[in-house]
Short mmCIF file of C-alpha atoms and ligand atoms in Angstrom, two decimals:
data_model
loop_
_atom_site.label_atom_id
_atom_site.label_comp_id
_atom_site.label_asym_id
_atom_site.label_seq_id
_atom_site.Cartn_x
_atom_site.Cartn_y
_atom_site.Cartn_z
CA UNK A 27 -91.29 1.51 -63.25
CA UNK A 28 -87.82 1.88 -62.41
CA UNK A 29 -87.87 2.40 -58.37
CA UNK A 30 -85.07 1.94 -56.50
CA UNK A 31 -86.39 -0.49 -53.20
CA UNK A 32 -84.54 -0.80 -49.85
CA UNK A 33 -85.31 -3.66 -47.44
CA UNK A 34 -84.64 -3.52 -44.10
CA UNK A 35 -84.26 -6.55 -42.39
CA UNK A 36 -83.98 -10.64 -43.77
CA UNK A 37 -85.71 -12.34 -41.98
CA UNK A 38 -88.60 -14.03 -43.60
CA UNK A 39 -90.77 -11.55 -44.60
CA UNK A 40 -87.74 -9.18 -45.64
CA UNK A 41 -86.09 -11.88 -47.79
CA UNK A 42 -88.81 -12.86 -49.42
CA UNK A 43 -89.76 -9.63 -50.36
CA UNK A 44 -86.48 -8.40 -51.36
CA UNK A 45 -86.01 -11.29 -53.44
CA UNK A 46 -89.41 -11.27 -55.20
CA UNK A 47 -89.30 -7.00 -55.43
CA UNK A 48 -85.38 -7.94 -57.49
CA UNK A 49 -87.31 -10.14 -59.69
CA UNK A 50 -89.93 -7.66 -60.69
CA UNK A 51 -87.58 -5.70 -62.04
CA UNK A 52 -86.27 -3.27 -59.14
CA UNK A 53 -83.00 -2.70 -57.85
CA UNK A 54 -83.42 -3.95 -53.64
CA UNK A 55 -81.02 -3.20 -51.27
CA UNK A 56 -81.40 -5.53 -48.08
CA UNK A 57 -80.14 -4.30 -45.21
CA UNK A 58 -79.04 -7.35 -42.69
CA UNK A 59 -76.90 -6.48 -39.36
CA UNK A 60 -76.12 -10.68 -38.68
CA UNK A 61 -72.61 -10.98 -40.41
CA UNK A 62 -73.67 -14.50 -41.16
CA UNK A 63 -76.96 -14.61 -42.16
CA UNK A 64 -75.54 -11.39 -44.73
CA UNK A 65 -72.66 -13.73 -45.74
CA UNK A 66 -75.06 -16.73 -46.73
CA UNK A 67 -77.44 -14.24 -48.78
CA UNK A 68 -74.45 -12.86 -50.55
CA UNK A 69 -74.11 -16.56 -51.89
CA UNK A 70 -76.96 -16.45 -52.91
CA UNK A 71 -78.66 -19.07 -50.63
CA UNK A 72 -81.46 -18.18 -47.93
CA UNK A 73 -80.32 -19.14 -44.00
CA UNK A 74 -83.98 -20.70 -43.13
CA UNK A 75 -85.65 -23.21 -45.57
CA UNK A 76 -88.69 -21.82 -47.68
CA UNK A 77 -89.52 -23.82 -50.84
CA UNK A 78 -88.46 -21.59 -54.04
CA UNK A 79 -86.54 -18.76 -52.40
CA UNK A 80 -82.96 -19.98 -52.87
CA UNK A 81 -83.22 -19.83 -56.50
CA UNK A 82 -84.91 -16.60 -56.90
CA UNK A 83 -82.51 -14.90 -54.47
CA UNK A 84 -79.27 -16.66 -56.41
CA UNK A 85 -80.91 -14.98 -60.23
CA UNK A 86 -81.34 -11.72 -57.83
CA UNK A 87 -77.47 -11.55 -56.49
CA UNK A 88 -76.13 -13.23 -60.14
CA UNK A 89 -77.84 -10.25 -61.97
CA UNK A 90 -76.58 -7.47 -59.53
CA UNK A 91 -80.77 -6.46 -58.50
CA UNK A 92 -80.56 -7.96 -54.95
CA UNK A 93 -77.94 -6.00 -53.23
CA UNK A 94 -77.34 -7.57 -49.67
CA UNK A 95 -75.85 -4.92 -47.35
CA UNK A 96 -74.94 -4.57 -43.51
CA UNK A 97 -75.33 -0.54 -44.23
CA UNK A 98 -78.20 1.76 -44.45
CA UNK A 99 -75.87 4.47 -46.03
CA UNK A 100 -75.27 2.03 -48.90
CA UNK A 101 -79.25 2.54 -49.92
CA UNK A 102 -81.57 4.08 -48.35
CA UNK A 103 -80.31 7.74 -49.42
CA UNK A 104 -81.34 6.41 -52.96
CA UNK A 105 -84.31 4.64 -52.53
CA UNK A 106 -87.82 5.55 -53.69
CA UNK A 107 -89.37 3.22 -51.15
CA UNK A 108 -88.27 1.62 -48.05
CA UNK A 109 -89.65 -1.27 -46.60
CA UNK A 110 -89.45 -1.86 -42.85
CA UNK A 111 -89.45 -5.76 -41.96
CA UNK A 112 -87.33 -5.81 -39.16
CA UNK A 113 -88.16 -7.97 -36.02
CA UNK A 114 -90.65 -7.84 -33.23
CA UNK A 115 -89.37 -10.21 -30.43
CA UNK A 116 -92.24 -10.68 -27.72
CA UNK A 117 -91.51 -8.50 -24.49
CA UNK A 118 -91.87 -10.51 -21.06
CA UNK A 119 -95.30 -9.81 -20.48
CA UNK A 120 -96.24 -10.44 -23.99
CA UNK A 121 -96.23 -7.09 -25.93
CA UNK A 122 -94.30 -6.68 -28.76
CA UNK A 123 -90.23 -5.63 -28.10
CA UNK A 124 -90.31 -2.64 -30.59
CA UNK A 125 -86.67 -1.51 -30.30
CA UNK A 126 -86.14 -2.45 -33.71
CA UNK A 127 -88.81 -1.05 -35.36
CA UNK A 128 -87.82 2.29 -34.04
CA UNK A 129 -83.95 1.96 -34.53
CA UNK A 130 -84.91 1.02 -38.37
CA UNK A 131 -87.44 3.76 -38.75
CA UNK A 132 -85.24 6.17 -36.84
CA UNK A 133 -81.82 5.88 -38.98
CA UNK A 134 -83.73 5.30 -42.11
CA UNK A 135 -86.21 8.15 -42.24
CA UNK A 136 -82.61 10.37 -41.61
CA UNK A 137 -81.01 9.30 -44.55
CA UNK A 138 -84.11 9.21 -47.17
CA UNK A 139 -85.12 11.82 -50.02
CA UNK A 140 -88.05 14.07 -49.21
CA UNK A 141 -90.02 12.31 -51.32
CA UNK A 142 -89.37 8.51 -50.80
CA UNK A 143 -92.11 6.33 -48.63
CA UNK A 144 -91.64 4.50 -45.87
CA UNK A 145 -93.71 1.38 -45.41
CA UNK A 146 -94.10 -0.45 -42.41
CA UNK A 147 -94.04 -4.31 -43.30
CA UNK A 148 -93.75 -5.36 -39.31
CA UNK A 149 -96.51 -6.65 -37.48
CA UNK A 150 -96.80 -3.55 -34.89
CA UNK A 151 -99.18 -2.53 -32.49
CA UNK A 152 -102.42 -0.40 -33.69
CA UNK A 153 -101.44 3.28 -32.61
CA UNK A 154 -97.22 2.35 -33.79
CA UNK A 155 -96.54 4.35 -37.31
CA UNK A 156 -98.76 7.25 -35.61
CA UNK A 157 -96.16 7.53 -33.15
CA UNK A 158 -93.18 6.99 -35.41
CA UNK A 159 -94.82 9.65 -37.30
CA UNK A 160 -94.84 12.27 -33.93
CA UNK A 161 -90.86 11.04 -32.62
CA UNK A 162 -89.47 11.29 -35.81
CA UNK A 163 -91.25 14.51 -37.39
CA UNK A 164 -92.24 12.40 -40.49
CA UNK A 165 -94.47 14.33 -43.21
CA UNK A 166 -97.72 11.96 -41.99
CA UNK A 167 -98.52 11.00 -45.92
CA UNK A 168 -94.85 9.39 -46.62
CA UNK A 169 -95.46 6.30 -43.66
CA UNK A 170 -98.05 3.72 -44.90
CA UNK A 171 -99.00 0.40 -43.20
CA UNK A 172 -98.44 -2.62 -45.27
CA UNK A 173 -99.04 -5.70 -43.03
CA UNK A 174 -97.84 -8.82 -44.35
CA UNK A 175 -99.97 -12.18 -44.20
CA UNK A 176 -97.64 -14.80 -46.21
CA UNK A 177 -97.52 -18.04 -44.30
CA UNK A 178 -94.00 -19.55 -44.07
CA UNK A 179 -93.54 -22.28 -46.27
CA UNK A 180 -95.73 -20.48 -49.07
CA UNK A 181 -94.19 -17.59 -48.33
CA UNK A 182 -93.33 -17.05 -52.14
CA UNK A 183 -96.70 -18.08 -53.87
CA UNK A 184 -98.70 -16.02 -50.83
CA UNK A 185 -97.13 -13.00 -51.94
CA UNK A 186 -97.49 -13.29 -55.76
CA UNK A 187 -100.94 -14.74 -55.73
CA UNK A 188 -102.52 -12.91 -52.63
CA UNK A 189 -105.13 -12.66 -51.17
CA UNK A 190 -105.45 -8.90 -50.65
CA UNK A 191 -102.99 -6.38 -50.42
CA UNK A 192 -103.72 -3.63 -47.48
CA UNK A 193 -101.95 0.13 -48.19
CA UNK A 194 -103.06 2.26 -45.17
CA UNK A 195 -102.00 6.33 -45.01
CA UNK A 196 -103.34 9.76 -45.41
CA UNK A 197 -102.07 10.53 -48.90
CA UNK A 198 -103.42 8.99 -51.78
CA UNK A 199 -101.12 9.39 -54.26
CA UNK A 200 -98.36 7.96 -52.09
CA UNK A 201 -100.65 4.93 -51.66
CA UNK A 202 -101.52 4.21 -55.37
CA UNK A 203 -97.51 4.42 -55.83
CA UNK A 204 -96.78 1.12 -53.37
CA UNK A 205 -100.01 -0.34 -54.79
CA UNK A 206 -98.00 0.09 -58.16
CA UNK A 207 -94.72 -1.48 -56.93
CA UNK A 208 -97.44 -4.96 -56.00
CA UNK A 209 -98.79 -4.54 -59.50
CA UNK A 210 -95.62 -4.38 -61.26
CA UNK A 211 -95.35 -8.06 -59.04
CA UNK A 212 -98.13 -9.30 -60.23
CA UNK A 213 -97.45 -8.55 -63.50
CA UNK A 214 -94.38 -10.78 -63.57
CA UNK A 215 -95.25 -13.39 -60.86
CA UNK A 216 -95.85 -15.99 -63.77
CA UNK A 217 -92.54 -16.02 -64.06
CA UNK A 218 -90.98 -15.63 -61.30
CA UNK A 219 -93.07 -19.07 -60.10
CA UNK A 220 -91.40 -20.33 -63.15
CA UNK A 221 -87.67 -19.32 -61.72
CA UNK A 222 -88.56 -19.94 -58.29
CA UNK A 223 -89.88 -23.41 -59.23
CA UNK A 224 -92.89 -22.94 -57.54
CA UNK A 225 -96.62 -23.40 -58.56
CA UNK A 226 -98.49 -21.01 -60.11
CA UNK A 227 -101.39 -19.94 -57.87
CA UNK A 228 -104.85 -19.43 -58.75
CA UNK A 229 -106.53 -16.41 -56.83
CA UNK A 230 -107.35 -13.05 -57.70
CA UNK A 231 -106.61 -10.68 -54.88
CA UNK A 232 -108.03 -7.05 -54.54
CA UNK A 233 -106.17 -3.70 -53.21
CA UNK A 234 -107.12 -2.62 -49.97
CA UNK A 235 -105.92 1.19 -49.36
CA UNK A 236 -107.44 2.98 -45.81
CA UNK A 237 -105.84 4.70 -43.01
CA UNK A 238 -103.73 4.15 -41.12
CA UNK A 239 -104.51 2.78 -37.34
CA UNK A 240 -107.05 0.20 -39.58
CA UNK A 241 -104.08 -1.20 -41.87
CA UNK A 242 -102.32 -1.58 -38.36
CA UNK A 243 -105.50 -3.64 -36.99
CA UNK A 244 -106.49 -5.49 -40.24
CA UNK A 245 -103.13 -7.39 -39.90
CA UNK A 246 -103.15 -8.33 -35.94
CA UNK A 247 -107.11 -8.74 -36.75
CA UNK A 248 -107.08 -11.68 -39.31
CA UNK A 249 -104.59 -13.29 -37.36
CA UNK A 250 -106.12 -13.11 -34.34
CA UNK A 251 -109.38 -14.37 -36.08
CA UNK A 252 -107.55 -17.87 -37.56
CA UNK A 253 -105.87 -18.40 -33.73
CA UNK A 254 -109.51 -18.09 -32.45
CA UNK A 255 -110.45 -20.50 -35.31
CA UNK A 256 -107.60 -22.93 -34.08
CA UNK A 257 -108.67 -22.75 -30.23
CA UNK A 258 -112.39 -23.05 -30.94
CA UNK A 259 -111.29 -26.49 -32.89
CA UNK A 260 -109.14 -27.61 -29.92
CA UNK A 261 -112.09 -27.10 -27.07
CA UNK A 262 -114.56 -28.75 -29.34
CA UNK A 263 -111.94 -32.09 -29.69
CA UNK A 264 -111.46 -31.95 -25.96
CA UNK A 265 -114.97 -32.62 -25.92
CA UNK A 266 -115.08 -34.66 -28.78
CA UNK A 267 -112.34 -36.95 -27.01
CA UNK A 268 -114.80 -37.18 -24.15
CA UNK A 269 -117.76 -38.41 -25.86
CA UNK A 270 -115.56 -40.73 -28.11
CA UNK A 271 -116.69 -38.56 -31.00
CA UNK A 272 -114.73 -37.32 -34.43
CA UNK A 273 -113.45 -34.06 -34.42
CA UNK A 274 -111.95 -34.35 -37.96
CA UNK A 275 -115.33 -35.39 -39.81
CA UNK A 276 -116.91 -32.70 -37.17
CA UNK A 277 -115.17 -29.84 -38.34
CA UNK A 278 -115.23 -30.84 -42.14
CA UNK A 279 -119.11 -30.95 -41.88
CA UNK A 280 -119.14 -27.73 -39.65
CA UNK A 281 -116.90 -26.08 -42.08
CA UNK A 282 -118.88 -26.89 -45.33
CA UNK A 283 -121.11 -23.89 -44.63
CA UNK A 284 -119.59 -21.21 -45.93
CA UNK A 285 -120.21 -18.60 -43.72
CA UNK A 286 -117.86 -20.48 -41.07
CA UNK A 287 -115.10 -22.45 -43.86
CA UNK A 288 -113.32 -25.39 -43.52
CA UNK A 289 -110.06 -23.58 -43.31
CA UNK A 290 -108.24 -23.28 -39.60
CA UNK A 291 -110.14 -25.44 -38.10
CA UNK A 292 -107.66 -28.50 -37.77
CA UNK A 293 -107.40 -29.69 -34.18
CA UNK A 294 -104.11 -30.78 -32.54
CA UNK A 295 -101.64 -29.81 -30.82
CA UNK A 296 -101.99 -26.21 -31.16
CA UNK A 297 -100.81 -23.00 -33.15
CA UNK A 298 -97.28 -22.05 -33.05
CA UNK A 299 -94.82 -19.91 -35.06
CA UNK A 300 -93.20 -15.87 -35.29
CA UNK A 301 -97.04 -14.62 -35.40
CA UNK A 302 -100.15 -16.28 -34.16
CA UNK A 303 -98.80 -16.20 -30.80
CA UNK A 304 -97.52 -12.78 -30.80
CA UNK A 305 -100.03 -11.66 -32.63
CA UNK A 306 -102.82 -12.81 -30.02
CA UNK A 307 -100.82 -11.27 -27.05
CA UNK A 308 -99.93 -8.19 -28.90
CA UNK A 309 -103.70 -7.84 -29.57
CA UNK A 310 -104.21 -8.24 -25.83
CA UNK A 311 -101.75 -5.82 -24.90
CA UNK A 312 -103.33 -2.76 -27.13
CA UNK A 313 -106.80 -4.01 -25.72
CA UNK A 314 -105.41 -3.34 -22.24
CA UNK A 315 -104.11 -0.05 -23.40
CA UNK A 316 -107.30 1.49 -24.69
CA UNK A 317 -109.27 -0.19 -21.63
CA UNK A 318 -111.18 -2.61 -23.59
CA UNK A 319 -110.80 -6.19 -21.86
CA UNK A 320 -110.43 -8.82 -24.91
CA UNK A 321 -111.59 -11.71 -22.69
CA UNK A 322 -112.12 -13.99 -26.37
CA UNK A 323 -108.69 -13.40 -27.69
CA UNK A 324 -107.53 -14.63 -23.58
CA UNK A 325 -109.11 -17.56 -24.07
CA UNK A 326 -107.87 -18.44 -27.09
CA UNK A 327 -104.50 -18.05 -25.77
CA UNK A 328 -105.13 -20.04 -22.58
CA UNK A 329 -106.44 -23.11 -24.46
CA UNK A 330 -103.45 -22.56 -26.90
CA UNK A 331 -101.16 -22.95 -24.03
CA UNK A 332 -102.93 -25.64 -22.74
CA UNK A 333 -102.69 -28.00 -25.80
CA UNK A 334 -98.92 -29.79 -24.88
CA UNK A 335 -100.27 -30.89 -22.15
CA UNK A 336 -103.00 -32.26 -23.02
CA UNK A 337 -101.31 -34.51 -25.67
CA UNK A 338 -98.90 -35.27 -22.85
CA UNK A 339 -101.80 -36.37 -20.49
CA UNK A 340 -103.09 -37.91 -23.30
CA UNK A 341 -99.94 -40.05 -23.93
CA UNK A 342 -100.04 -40.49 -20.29
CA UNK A 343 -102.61 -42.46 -19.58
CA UNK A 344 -102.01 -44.91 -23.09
CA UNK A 345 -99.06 -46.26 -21.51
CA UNK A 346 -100.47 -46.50 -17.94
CA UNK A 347 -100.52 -43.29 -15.68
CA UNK A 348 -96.37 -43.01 -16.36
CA UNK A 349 -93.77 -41.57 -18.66
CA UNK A 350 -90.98 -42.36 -16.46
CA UNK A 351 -88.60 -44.51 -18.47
CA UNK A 352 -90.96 -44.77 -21.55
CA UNK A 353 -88.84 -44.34 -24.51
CA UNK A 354 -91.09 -42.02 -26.80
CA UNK A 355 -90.04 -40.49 -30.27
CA UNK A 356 -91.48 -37.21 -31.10
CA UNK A 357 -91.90 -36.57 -35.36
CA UNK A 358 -91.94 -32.89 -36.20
CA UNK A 359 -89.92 -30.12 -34.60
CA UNK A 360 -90.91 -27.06 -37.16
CA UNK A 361 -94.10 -25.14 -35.99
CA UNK A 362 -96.03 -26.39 -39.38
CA UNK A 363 -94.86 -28.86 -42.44
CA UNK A 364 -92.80 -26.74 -45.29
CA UNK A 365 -90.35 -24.52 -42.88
CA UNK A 366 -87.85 -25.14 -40.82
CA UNK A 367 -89.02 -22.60 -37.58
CA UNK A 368 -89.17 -23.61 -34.52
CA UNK A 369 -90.39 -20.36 -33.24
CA UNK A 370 -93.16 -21.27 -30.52
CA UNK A 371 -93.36 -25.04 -31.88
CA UNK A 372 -95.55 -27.30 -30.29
CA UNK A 373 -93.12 -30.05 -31.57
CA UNK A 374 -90.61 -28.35 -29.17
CA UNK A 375 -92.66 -27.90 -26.51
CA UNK A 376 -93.91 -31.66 -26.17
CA UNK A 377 -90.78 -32.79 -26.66
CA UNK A 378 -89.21 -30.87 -23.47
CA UNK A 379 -92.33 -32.07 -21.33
CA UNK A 380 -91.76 -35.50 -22.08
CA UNK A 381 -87.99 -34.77 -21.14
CA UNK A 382 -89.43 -33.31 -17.96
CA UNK A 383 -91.92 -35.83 -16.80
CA UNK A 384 -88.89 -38.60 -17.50
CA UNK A 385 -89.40 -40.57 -20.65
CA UNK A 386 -86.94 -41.38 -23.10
CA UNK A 387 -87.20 -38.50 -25.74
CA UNK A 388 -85.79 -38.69 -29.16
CA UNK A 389 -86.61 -36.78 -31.84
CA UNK A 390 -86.95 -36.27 -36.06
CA UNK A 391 -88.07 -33.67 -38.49
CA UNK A 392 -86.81 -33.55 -42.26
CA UNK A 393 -85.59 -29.85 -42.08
CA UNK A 394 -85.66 -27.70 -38.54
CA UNK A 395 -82.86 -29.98 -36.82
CA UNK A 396 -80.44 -27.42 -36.05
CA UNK A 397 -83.27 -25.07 -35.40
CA UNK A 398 -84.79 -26.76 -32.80
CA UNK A 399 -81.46 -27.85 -31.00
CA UNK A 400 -81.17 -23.67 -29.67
CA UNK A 401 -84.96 -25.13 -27.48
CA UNK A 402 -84.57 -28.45 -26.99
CA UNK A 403 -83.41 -29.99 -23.59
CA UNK A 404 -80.08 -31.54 -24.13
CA UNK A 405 -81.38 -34.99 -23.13
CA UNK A 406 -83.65 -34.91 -25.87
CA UNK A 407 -81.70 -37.19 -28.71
CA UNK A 408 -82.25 -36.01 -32.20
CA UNK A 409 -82.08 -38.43 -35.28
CA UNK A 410 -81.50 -38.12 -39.02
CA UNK A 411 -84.18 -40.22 -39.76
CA UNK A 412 -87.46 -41.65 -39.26
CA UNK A 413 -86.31 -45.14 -38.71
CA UNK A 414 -83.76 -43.91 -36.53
CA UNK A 415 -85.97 -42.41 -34.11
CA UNK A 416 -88.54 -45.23 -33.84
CA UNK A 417 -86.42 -48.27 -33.04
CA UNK A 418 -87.24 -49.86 -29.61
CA UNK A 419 -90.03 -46.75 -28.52
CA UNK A 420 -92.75 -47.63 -26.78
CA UNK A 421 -94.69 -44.92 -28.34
CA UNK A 422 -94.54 -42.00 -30.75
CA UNK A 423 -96.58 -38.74 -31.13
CA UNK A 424 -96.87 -37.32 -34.81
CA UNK A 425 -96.44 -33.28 -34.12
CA UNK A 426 -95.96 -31.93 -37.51
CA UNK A 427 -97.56 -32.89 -40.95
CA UNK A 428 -94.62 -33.27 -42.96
CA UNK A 429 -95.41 -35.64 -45.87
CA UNK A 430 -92.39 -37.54 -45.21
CA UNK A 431 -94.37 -38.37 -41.67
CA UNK A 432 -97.47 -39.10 -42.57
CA UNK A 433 -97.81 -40.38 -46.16
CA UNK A 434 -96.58 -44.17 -45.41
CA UNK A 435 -96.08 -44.95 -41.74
CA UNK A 436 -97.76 -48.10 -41.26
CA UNK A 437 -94.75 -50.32 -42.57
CA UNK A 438 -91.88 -48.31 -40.84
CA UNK A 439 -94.17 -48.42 -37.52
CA UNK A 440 -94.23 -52.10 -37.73
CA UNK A 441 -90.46 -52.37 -38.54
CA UNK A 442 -89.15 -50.46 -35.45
CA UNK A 443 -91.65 -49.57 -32.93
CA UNK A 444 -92.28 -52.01 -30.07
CA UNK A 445 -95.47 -53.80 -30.48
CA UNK A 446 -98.56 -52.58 -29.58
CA UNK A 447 -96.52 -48.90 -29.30
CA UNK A 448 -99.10 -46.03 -28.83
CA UNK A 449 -98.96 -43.82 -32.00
CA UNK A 450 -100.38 -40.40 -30.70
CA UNK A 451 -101.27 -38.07 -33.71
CA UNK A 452 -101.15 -34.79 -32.45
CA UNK A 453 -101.97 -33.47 -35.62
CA UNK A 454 -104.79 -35.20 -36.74
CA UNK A 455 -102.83 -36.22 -40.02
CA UNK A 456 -103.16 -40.42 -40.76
CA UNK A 457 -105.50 -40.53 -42.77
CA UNK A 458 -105.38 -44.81 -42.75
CA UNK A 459 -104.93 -44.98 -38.81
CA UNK A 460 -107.24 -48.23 -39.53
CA UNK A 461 -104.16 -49.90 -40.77
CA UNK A 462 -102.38 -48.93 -37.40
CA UNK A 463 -105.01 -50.54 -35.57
CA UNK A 464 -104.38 -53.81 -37.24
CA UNK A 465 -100.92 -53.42 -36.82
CA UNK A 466 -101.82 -53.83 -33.27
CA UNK A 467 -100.56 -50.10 -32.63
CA UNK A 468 -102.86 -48.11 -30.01
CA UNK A 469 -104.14 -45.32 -32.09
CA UNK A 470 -104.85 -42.12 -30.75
CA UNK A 471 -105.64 -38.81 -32.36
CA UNK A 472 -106.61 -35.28 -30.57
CA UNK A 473 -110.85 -35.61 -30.67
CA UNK A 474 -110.55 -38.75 -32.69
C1 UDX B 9 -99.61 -16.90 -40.17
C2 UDX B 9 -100.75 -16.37 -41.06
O1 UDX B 9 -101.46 -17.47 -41.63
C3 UDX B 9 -100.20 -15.45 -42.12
O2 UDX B 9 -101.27 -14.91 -42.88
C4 UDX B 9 -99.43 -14.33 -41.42
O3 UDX B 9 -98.94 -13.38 -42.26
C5 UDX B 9 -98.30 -14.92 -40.60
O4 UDX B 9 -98.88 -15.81 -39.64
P1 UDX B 9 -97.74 -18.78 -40.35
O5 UDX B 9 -97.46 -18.45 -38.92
O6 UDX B 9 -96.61 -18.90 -41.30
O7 UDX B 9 -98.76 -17.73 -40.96
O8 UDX B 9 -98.47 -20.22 -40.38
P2 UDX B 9 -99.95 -20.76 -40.48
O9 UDX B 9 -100.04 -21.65 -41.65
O10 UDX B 9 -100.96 -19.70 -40.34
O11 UDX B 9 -100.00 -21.70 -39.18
C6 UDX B 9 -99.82 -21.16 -37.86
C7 UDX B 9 -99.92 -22.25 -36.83
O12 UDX B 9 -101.25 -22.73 -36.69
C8 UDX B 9 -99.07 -23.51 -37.12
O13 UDX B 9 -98.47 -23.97 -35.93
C9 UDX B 9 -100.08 -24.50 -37.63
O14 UDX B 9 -99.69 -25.83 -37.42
C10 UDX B 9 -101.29 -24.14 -36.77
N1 UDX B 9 -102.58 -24.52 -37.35
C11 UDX B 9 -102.97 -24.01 -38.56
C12 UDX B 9 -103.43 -25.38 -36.65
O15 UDX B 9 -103.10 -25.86 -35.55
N2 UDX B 9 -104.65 -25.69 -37.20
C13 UDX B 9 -105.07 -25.19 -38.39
O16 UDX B 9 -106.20 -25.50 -38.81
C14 UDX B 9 -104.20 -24.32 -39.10
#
């Protein structure tokens, strides 16, 4: 199949599909308005760190198949299919910010061939390519739904080896043509782990094609689902931590049936990230809009937001009822291990409420430094490394499972932290925290 693909938008779903789509064998324009974030592409390196994507998008611009661009004229006028993944910036009151989605839709559906398809990749609102279809006088069958559910930092081997792929429209033949452009993927994904350097996955994924307003809610749906997951797991270790009970052997015994799954249920310090959190309050919003109260998905969100604190109260009372001139080190900054976002990261957040309530704050992760600078309080001192961070603190509290920070911190502990430091695992991740214990360290975990 010889299609001609533009992307519109690279951020992290619109790079990484660009860059997979010019490895299957298309020709992808990617359409990027940020001068420098277009500038790094062009040289053939990605701006954000995802394991596997710089090579695949260097073999894409070497070979002349990825075609960064700041124009929609440059493509779109000869592209079979256009792919939508422009951002979705939360709204004050927690909605989704749709300017760009419209902008996108609006100059691109101008310039296209009657026959090309548009497919929304952006996590929108249920009732959102209906009413792009009404503005914009779109022939209904050419707009199909095509949520996205790669995770960052597998962004690459999600999207080769997925789990299903959901097409929703009215027109059937338009749908079995993008379910074609995913097959002509899969057909080569072997490979392109191979250039990517990535491992091959294992699953076999099905096609999903429906309508439309259900493609919309299977995305915000599933996401909204694993959030719940996370929030269930994070009242049940409040509790846990009250009856001096295990919420990480808990949840692997409640999770061995396999109608619930072991999967999402890690306690901590909460969810973070570009989707679980605006993907729960987007889910709100359209609740709100069709009248139907989703009191569940509230909840979720309210002991979500109420995780920070806990693992500052937490911290808290370990060193005596005050933070005030404690000098604490916080590990992790990126929302989850493999990425360098610090979109929503609890890292963040517990670093600027230690800031707040007075301690000492410095601060490590392996790859989201400069990221998390743009949220990070200026007192907050960041480090290059581990041992860096640690010397002289009185405690430290583990908020991302890099392996870096968890696979060997008993000796480094021992060599910098003050003794009998608290070590506060907010992510439930040391596995040996036995060997902390005789260290002399004051372990504490989130329900452990
Ligand atoms: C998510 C969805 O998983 C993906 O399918 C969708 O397309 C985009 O949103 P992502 O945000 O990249 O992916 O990360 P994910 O791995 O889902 O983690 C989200 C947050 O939940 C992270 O902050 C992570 O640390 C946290 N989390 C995850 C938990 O606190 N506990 C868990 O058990 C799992």
């Amino acid at each position: 199949m010889s299609s001609t693909i533009t992307v519109l938008g690279a951020g992290y779903v619109g790079l990484s599909t660009a860059a997979l789509l010019a490895q299957a064998g298309f020709k992808v324009y990617l359409v990027e308005p940020n001068p420098s974030r277009l500038d790094t592409i062009k040289q053939g390196r990605s701006f954000f760190f995802e394991s596997g994507l710089d090579p695949i998008i260097k073999l894409g611009i070497d070979s002349g198949s990825l075609l960064p661009t700041d124009s929609y004229e440059m493509g779109v006028p000869e592209s079979d299919f256009v792919f939508s993944c422009v951002g979705t910036p939360d709204n004050p009151d927690g909605s989704s910010n749709l300017s760009y989605v419209y902008g996108a839709a609006e100059t691109a559906l101008r310039l296209m061939q009657p026959n090309a398809v548009y497919i929304q990749k952006s996590t929108v609102p249920v009732g959102t390519g209906k009413a792009i279809i009404d503005k914009f006088d779109v022939e209904p069958g050419r707009y199909v739904s095509n949520p996205e559910f790669l995770r960052e930092g597998t962004a690459l081997q999600d999207t080769l080896w997925f789990d299903r792929i959901v097409c929703g429209g009215s027109d059937e033949t338009v749908l079995s043509r993008v379910v074609e452009l995913y097959k002509a993927l899969e057909a080569h994904r072997g490979d392109i782990a191979s250039s990517a350097g990535i491992k091959a996955g294992t699953v076999t994924g099905s096609y999903i094609t429906t309508d439309l307003n259900s493609a919309e809610l299977i995305k915000v749906t599933a996401n909204a689902f694993l959030a719940l997951k996370i929030s269930f797991a994070n009242s049940i270790a409040k509790l846990s931590d009250a009856v001096d009970a295990d919420i990480n052997g808990i949840m692997d015994a409640v999770g061995a049936d396999k109608r619930i799954g072991r999967a999402f249920l890690n306690a901590g310090r909460g969810y973070g990230g570009g989707c679980f959190p605006k993907d729960v309050s987007g889910l709100i919003s359209s609740g709100l809009e069709h009248g139907i109260d989703l009191e569940i998905m509230q909840a979720a969100q309210q002991v979500n937001e109420s995780m920070p604190g806990y693992v500052i109260e937490k911290l808290k009372d370990r060193l005596g009822g005050n933070l005030s001139g404690k000098k604490v080190a916080v590990l992790g900054l990126a929302f989850k291990k493999g990425t360098s976002d610090t979109r929503k990261s609890p890292g963040v957040k517990i670093a600027n409420l230690l800031d707040t309530f007075g301690a000492e704050v410095l601060a490590y992760d392996p790859q989201a430094l400069e990221e998390a600078k743009e949220d990070l309080r200026r007192s907050v001192v960041l480090h290059m490394s581990i041992e860096e961070t640690l010397v002289d603190c009185d405690a430290v509290v583990l908020a991302t499972d890099w392996e870096e920070l968890v696979s060997s911190p008993a000796q480094i502990f021992a060599d910098h932290l003050n003794s009998g430091a608290v070590v506060l695992d907010a992510v439930n991740a040391y596995k040996n925290y036995i060997d902390l214990e005789n260290l002399g360290f004051d372990y504490t975990g989130i329900g452990r």
